[in-house]
């Protein structure tokens, strides 16, 4: 789910702002660890990009674990996908309307529509679908996380 989310973010950025903006989402995420200077075009893209990938994957894994625990009692595709979408929506609301204004204001420059779509559908829905498929393949009573 984290990889699908990142791919959508990067594609949307390039589509909306031009090819030179392709890596801006990774710079923005990398700036969580490196500071706002990582957003500067003069800052090494490789450094900001690697930091962005590492931070993004750590957060995606952590959020996936949290969702897996919440979803442990779910049954059926609709329940997993529906709750995954709601979970993604909640992540968007908390990340962009609580955390970003306080700690990472550069995220407020991102399109709210793109962020809503990315978090709700390209992360949450995909996460719910992935856990449902894991559950289905495992044959266990709960999801395989």
Short mmCIF file of C-alpha atoms in Angstrom, two decimals:
data_model
loop_
_atom_site.label_atom_id
_atom_site.label_comp_id
_atom_site.label_asym_id
_atom_site.label_seq_id
_atom_site.Cartn_x
_atom_site.Cartn_y
_atom_site.Cartn_z
CA UNK A 1 0.00 0.00 0.00
CA UNK A 2 2.85 2.35 0.82
CA UNK A 3 4.45 1.81 -2.58
CA UNK A 4 1.15 2.34 -4.42
CA UNK A 5 0.62 5.53 -2.40
CA UNK A 6 4.12 6.85 -3.23
CA UNK A 7 3.74 6.03 -6.93
CA UNK A 8 0.42 7.89 -7.07
CA UNK A 9 1.88 10.89 -5.20
CA UNK A 10 4.84 11.10 -7.57
CA UNK A 11 2.71 10.68 -10.70
CA UNK A 12 0.19 13.28 -9.52
CA UNK A 13 2.98 15.71 -8.68
CA UNK A 14 4.56 15.34 -12.12
CA UNK A 15 1.17 15.56 -13.86
CA UNK A 16 0.11 18.70 -11.99
CA UNK A 17 3.43 20.56 -11.83
CA UNK A 18 5.60 19.09 -14.57
CA UNK A 19 8.24 16.37 -14.76
CA UNK A 20 10.64 18.34 -12.56
CA UNK A 21 8.20 17.87 -9.65
CA UNK A 22 8.27 14.06 -9.87
CA UNK A 23 10.48 13.69 -6.79
CA UNK A 24 8.92 16.51 -4.74
CA UNK A 25 6.82 14.09 -2.64
CA UNK A 26 10.01 12.23 -1.65
CA UNK A 27 11.72 15.54 -0.82
CA UNK A 28 8.75 16.53 1.34
CA UNK A 29 8.77 13.22 3.20
CA UNK A 30 12.57 13.28 3.48
CA UNK A 31 12.32 16.74 5.04
CA UNK A 32 10.58 15.12 8.02
CA UNK A 33 13.99 13.66 8.96
CA UNK A 34 16.35 16.14 7.27
CA UNK A 35 14.55 19.42 7.89
CA UNK A 36 13.02 21.89 5.44
CA UNK A 37 16.34 22.45 3.68
CA UNK A 38 15.73 19.11 1.90
CA UNK A 39 13.01 20.93 -0.08
CA UNK A 40 15.55 23.28 -1.66
CA UNK A 41 16.30 22.37 -5.30
CA UNK A 42 20.01 22.75 -4.47
CA UNK A 43 19.82 20.07 -1.80
CA UNK A 44 21.11 16.71 -3.13
CA UNK A 45 18.15 14.82 -4.59
CA UNK A 46 19.74 11.46 -3.81
CA UNK A 47 20.02 12.30 -0.09
CA UNK A 48 16.50 13.72 0.13
CA UNK A 49 15.09 10.87 -1.95
CA UNK A 50 16.69 8.11 0.11
CA UNK A 51 15.55 9.79 3.33
CA UNK A 52 12.06 10.15 1.86
CA UNK A 53 11.87 6.47 0.90
CA UNK A 54 13.12 5.34 4.32
CA UNK A 55 10.77 7.61 6.29
CA UNK A 56 7.84 6.75 4.02
CA UNK A 57 8.35 2.99 4.31
CA UNK A 58 8.75 3.16 8.10
CA UNK A 59 5.51 5.13 8.40
CA UNK A 60 3.65 2.90 5.92
CA UNK A 61 4.74 -0.22 7.82
CA UNK A 62 3.77 1.31 11.17
CA UNK A 63 0.37 2.38 9.84
CA UNK A 64 -0.10 -1.07 8.29
CA UNK A 65 0.59 -2.74 11.63
CA UNK A 66 -1.88 -0.44 13.39
CA UNK A 67 -4.53 -1.16 10.77
CA UNK A 68 -3.81 -4.90 10.98
CA UNK A 69 -4.48 -4.81 14.71
CA UNK A 70 -7.67 -2.81 14.26
CA UNK A 71 -8.84 -5.12 11.47
CA UNK A 72 -8.07 -8.35 13.34
CA UNK A 73 -11.74 -9.16 13.85
CA UNK A 74 -13.00 -8.27 10.38
CA UNK A 75 -14.60 -10.75 8.04
CA UNK A 76 -15.24 -10.27 4.34
CA UNK A 77 -13.79 -8.20 1.53
CA UNK A 78 -16.14 -5.24 1.99
CA UNK A 79 -15.27 -4.92 5.67
CA UNK A 80 -11.51 -4.91 5.04
CA UNK A 81 -11.67 -2.53 2.08
CA UNK A 82 -14.24 -0.25 3.71
CA UNK A 83 -12.39 0.03 7.00
CA UNK A 84 -9.10 0.44 5.11
CA UNK A 85 -10.57 3.41 3.25
CA UNK A 86 -11.86 4.94 6.50
CA UNK A 87 -8.42 4.35 8.07
CA UNK A 88 -6.75 6.13 5.13
CA UNK A 89 -9.19 9.03 5.45
CA UNK A 90 -8.41 9.28 9.18
CA UNK A 91 -4.66 9.30 8.41
CA UNK A 92 -5.17 12.16 5.97
CA UNK A 93 -7.18 14.19 8.48
CA UNK A 94 -4.70 13.66 11.31
CA UNK A 95 -1.56 14.08 9.19
CA UNK A 96 -2.68 17.18 7.30
CA UNK A 97 -4.94 18.98 9.74
CA UNK A 98 -3.26 18.18 13.07
CA UNK A 99 0.39 17.17 12.62
CA UNK A 100 1.45 19.14 9.51
CA UNK A 101 0.38 22.59 10.77
CA UNK A 102 2.36 22.04 13.96
CA UNK A 103 5.47 20.17 12.83
CA UNK A 104 5.77 19.98 9.03
CA UNK A 105 4.10 23.04 7.46
CA UNK A 106 5.48 22.35 3.97
CA UNK A 107 2.86 19.61 3.60
CA UNK A 108 0.18 22.32 3.65
CA UNK A 109 1.37 23.32 0.14
CA UNK A 110 0.20 19.96 -1.24
CA UNK A 111 -3.16 19.72 -2.98
CA UNK A 112 -5.81 18.66 -0.44
CA UNK A 113 -7.72 16.79 -3.17
CA UNK A 114 -4.64 14.80 -4.19
CA UNK A 115 -3.84 14.09 -0.54
CA UNK A 116 -7.40 12.96 0.16
CA UNK A 117 -7.29 10.60 -2.83
CA UNK A 118 -3.80 9.35 -2.00
CA UNK A 119 -4.48 8.61 1.67
CA UNK A 120 -8.03 7.31 1.37
CA UNK A 121 -7.85 5.24 -1.79
CA UNK A 122 -4.23 4.71 -2.81
CA UNK A 123 -3.20 3.81 0.75
CA UNK A 124 -6.26 2.91 2.83
CA UNK A 125 -8.27 1.04 0.21
CA UNK A 126 -5.17 -0.75 -1.09
CA UNK A 127 -4.16 -1.66 2.48
CA UNK A 128 -7.63 -3.07 3.19
CA UNK A 129 -7.58 -5.05 -0.06
CA UNK A 130 -4.07 -6.38 0.64
CA UNK A 131 -4.98 -7.54 4.15
CA UNK A 132 -8.19 -9.12 2.87
CA UNK A 133 -6.20 -11.05 0.23
CA UNK A 134 -3.66 -12.07 2.90
CA UNK A 135 -6.51 -13.24 5.11
CA UNK A 136 -8.11 -15.14 2.24
CA UNK A 137 -4.86 -16.87 1.25
CA UNK A 138 -3.85 -17.74 4.80
CA UNK A 139 -7.03 -19.62 5.64
CA UNK A 140 -6.66 -18.27 9.19
CA UNK A 141 -9.47 -16.83 11.28
CA UNK A 142 -7.89 -13.36 11.30
CA UNK A 143 -5.83 -11.38 8.80
CA UNK A 144 -2.24 -12.42 8.18
CA UNK A 145 -0.11 -9.39 9.08
#
